[in-house]
Structures are given as C-alpha cells and as structure tokens.
PDB file of C-alpha atoms in Angstrom:
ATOM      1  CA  UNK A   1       0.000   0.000   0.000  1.00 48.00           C
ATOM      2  CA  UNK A   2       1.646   3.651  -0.822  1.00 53.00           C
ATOM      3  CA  UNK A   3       0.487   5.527   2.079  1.00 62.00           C
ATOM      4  CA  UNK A   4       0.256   9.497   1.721  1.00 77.00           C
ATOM      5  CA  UNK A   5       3.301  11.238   3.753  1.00 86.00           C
ATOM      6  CA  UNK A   6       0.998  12.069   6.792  1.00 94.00           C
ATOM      7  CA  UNK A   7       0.189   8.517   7.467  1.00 96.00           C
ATOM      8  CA  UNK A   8       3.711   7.405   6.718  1.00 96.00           C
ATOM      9  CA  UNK A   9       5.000   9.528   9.108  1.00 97.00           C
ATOM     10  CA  UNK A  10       2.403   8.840  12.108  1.00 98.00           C
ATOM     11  CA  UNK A  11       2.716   5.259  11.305  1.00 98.00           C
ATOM     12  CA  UNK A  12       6.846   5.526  11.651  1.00 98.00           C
ATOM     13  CA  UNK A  13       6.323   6.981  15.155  1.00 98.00           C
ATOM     14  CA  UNK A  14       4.387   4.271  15.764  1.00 98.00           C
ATOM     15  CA  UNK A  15       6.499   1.692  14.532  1.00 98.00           C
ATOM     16  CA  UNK A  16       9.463   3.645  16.641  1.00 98.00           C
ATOM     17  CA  UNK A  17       7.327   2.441  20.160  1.00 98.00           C
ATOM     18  CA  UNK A  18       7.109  -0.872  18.546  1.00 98.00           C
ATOM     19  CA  UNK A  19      10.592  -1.062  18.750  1.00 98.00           C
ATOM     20  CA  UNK A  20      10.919  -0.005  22.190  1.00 97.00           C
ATOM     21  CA  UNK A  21       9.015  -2.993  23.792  1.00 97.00           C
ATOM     22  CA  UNK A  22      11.050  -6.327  23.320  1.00 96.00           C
ATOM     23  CA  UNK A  23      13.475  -4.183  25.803  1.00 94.00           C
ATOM     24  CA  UNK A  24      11.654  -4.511  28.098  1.00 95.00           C
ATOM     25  CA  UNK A  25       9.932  -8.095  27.854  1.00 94.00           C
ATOM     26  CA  UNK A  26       7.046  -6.585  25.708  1.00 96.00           C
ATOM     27  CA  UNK A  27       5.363  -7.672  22.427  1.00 97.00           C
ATOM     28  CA  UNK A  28       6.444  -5.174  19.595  1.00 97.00           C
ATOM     29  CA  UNK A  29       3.237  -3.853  19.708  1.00 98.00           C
ATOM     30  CA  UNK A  30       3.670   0.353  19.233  1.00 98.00           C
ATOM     31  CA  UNK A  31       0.125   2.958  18.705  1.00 98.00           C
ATOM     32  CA  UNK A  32       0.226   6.245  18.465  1.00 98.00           C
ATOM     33  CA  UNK A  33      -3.155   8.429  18.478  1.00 98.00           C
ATOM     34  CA  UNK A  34      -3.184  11.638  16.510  1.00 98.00           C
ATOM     35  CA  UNK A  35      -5.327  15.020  16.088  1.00 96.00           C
ATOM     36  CA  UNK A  36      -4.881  17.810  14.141  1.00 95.00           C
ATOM     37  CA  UNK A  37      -1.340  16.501  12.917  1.00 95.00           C
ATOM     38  CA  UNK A  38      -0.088  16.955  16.621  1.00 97.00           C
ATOM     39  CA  UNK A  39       0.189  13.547  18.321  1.00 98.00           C
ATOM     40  CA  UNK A  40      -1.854  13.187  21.536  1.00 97.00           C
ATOM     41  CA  UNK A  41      -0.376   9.946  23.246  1.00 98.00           C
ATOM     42  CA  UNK A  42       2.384   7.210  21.786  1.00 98.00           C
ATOM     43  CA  UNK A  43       2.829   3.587  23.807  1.00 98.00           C
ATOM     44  CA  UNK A  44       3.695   0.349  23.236  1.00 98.00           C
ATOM     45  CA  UNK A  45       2.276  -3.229  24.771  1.00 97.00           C
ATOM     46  CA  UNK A  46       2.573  -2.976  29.144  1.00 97.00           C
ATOM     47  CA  UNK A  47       1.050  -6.248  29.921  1.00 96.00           C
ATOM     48  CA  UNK A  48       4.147  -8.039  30.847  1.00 95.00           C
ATOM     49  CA  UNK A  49       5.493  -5.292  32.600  1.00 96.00           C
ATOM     50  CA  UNK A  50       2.176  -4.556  34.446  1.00 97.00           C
ATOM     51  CA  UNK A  51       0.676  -7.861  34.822  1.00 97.00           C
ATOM     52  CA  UNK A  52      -2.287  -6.635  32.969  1.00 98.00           C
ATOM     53  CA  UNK A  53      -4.280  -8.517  30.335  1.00 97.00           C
ATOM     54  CA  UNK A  54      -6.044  -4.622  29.352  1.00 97.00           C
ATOM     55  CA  UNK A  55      -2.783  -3.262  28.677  1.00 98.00           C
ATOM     56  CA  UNK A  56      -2.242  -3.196  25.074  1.00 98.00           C
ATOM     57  CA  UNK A  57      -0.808  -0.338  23.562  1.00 98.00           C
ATOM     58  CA  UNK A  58      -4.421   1.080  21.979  1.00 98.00           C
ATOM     59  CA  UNK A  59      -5.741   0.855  25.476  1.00 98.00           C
ATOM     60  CA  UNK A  60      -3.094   2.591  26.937  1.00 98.00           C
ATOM     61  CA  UNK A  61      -3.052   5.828  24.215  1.00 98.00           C
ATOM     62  CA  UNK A  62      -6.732   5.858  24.465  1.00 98.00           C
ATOM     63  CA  UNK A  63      -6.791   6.723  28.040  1.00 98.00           C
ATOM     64  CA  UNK A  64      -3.671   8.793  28.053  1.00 98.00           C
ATOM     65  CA  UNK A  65      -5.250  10.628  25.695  1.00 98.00           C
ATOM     66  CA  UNK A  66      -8.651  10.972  27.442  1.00 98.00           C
ATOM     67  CA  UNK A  67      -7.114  11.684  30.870  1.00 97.00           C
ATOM     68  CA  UNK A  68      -5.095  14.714  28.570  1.00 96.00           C
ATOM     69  CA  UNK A  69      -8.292  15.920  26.197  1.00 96.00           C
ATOM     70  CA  UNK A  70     -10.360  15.354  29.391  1.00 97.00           C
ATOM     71  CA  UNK A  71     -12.905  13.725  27.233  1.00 97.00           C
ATOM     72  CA  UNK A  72     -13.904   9.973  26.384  1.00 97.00           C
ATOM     73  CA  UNK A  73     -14.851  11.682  23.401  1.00 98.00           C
ATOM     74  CA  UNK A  74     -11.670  11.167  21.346  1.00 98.00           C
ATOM     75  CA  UNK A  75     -13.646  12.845  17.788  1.00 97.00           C
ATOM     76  CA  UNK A  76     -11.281  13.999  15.026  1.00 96.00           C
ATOM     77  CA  UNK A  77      -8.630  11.486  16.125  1.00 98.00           C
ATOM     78  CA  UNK A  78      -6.389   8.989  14.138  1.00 98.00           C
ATOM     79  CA  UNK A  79      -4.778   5.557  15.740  1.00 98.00           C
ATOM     80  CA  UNK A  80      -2.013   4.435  14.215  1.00 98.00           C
ATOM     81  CA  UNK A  81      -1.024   1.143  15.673  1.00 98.00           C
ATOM     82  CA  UNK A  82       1.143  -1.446  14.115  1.00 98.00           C
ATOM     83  CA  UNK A  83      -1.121  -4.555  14.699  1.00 98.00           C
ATOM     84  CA  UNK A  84      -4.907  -4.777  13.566  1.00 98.00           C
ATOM     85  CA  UNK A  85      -6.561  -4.251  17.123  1.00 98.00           C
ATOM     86  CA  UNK A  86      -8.254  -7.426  19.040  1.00 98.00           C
ATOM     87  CA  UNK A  87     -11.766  -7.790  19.804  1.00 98.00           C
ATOM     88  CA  UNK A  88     -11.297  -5.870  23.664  1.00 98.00           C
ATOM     89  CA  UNK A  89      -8.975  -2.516  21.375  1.00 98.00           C
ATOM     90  CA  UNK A  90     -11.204  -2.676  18.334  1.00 98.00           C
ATOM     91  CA  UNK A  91     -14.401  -2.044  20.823  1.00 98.00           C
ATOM     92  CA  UNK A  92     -12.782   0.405  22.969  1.00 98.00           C
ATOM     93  CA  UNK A  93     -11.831   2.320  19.641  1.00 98.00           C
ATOM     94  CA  UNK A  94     -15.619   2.409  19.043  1.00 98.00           C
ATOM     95  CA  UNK A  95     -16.259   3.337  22.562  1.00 98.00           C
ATOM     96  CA  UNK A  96     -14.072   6.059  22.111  1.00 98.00           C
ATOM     97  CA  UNK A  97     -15.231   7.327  18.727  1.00 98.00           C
ATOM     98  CA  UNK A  98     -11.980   7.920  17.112  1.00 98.00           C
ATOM     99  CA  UNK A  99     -12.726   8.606  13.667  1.00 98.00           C
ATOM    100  CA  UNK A 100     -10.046   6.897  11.892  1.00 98.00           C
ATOM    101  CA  UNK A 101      -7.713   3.785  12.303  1.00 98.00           C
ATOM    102  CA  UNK A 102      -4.818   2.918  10.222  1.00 98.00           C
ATOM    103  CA  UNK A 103      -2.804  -0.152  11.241  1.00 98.00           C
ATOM    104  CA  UNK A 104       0.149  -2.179   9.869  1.00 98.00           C
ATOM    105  CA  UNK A 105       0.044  -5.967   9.925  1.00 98.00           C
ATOM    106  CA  UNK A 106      -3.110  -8.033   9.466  1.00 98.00           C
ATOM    107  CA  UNK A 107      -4.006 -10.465  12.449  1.00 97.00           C
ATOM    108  CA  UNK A 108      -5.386 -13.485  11.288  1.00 96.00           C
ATOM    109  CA  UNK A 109      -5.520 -15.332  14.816  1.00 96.00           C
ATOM    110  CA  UNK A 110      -7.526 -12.324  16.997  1.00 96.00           C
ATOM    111  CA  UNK A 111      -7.824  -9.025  14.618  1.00 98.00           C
ATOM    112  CA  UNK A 112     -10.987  -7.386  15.060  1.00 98.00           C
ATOM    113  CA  UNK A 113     -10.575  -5.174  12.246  1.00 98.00           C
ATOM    114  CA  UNK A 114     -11.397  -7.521   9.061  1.00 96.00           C
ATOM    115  CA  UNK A 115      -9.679 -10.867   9.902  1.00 97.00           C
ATOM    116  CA  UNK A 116     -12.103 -12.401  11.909  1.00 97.00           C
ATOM    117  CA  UNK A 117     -14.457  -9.401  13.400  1.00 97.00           C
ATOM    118  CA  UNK A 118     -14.824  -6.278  11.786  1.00 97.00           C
ATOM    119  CA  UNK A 119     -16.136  -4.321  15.255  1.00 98.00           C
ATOM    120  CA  UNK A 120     -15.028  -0.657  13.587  1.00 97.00           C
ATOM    121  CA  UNK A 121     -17.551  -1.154  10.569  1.00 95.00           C
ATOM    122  CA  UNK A 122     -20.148  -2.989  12.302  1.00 96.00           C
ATOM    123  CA  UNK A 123     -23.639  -0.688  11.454  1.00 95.00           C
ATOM    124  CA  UNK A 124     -25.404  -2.087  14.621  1.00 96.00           C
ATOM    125  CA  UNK A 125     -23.223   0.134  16.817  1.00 95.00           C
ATOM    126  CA  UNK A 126     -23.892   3.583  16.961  1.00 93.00           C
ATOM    127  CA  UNK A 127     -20.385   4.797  16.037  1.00 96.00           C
ATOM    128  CA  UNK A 128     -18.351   3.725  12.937  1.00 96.00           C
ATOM    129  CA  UNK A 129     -14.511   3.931  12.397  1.00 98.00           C
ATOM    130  CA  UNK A 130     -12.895   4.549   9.043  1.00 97.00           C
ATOM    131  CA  UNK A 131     -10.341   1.628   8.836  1.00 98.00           C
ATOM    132  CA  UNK A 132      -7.036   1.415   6.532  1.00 97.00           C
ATOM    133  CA  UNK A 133      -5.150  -1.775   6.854  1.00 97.00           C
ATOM    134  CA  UNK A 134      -1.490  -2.920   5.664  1.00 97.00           C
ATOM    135  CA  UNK A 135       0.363   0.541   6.027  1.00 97.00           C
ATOM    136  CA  UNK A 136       3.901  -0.532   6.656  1.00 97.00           C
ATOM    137  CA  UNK A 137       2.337  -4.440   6.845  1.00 97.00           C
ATOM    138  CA  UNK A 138       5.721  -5.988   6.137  1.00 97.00           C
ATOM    139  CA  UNK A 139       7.633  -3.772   8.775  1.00 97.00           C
ATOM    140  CA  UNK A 140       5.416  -5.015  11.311  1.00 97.00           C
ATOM    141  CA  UNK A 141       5.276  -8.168  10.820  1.00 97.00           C
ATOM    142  CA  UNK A 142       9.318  -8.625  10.820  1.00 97.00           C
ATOM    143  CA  UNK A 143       8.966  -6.660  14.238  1.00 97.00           C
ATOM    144  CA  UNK A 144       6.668  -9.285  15.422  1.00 97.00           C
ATOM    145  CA  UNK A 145       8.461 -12.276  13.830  1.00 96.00           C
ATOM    146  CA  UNK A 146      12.121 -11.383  15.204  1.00 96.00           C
ATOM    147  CA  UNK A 147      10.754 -11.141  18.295  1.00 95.00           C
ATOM    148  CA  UNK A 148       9.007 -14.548  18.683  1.00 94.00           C
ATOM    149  CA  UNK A 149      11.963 -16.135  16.936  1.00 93.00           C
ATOM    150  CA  UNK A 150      14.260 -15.024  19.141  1.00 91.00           C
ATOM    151  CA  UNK A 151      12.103 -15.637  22.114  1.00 87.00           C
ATOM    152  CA  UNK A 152      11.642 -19.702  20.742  1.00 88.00           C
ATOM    153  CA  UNK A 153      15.692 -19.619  20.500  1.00 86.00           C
ATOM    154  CA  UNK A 154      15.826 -18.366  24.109  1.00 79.00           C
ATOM    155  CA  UNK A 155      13.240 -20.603  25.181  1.00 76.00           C
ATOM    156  CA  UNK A 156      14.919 -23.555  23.286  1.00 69.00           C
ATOM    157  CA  UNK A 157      18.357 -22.497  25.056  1.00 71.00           C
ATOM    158  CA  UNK A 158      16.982 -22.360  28.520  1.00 65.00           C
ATOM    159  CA  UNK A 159      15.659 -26.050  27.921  1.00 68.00           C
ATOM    160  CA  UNK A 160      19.001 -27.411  26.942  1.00 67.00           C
ATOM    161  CA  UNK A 161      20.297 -25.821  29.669  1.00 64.00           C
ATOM    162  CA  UNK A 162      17.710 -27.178  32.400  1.00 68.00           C
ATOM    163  CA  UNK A 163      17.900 -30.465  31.158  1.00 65.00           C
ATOM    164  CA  UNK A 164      21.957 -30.787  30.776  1.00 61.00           C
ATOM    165  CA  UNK A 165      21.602 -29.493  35.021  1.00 56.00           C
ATOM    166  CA  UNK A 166      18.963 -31.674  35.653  1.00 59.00           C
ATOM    167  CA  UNK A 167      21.428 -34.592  33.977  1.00 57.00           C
ATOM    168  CA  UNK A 168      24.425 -33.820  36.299  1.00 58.00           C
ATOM    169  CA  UNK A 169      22.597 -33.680  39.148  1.00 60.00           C
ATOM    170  CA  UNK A 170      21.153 -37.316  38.947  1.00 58.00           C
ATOM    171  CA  UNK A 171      24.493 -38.104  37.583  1.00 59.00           C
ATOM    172  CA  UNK A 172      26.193 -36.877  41.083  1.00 58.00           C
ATOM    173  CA  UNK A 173      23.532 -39.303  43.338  1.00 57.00           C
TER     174      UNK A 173
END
C-alpha cells in the first residue's frame, strides 16, 4: 500500500514504540493516536510489565489521551497502531469514537478489524470507524516475527540448559 506522507510519518512513530518494547519483555506492539497533525499519546504493549491482560498499547493511548483531552470523546482522532486491534482494542476504539484507524500488519488469529471481526464497521453500533489496513504491513510483521523467533531460541536455550543441570545432578547421586 503507498500511504500518503501524513500517514507514513504517524505510522513511523508508531512503529518507533514498537521497537521499544522487546526491551523490556514486551510484544512489539507500538500505537500512536493523533489530532490535528499533533500527536496526543504514543505507547507500546505494558502487559508483561504490568501484569495486565487490558494493557495493550491502543488501550493505553486511548486513556492517556482521554485523561489529557479530558474527554472519552476522542472525535477527530487517528490511531495508528502497528497490529490490527483485538476484539477488547477494536471495541474500545468504538467506545471512544476515534474517527479513523490505520494499522500495519493483518491479524489473522484475533484481529478485530477484518480478519475475523470487523467491530469498527459494524452498522449495529452507533459509532463507525474509518479503517485502513497494511500501512507498513511488512515492517510489522518482521517486528513481530524477530521477536518470537528469538524468544523460541531463548526458550529452546533455557531447555538445553535445564535439562543438561537436571542430567548432572542425577548423575552426582
């Protein structure tokens, strides 16, 4: 997709707080949320961190941004976010009324945003989000990938690890 140089750049920032999370144990997960060409809030994934299934980065901007607007009412917004939203983001986008969503990769295992749900453009609800998929798609995908790759390797590591300790242990009795 050729994005126009507004989204581009928006969607960059957003893809900077992706990169900020695997430092600290999180999913590359980055949003920003944007008015007026000035952005409003910018965070990445906290639910490691905080031990909180809620906080995904959408959740987090959306009531950063709130508690700075003072106003639910997020009108006139854009979310840039580098993931199509899940079923609890997509909904609290609604809830929020942001007017516009633009988001990187596709999620075909829990996006709410055409994969499996499409909560933004579902008429029944009383607020409706304009949606753009697949801005900088293959960006955030490779964010995503490296980062469960390497975890795996890690994971794979630690094992070999465990069980060579476990081996000279029952080798010592």
């Amino acid at each position: 997709m050729q994005p126009d140089s507004t989204d581009s750049l928006f969607m960059e920032l957003a893809l900077q707080q992706a990169r900020l999370a695997p430092s600290v144990g999180e999913v590359p997960i980055g949003a920003v949320l944007v008015s007026d060409n000035r952005v409003i809030a910018a965070a990445h994934n906290y639910r490691e961190i905080s031990q909180d299934p809620t906080a995904h980065a959408e959740i987090i901007i959306i009531r950063k941004a709130a508690e700075q607007l003072k106003t639910w009412r997020l009108t006139n917004t854009t979310l840039y976010v580098t993931l199509e939203p899940c079923p609890m983001c997509a909904g609290a986008i609604v809830q929020a009324r942001i007017a516009r969503l633009v988001f990187g990769a596709w999620d075909p295992k829990a996006g709410a945003c055409g994969s499996i749900l499409d909560i933004p453009s579902e008429r029944r609800f009383n607020h409706r989000v304009q949606v753009t998929g697949g801005l900088y798609e293959e960006e955030s995908r490779a964010l995503l990938q490296e980062f469960f790759r390497t975890k795996r390797e890690t994971l794979s590591e630690e094992r070999k690890l465990s069980k060579s300790v476990s081996a000279r242990r029952s080798d010592s009795f």
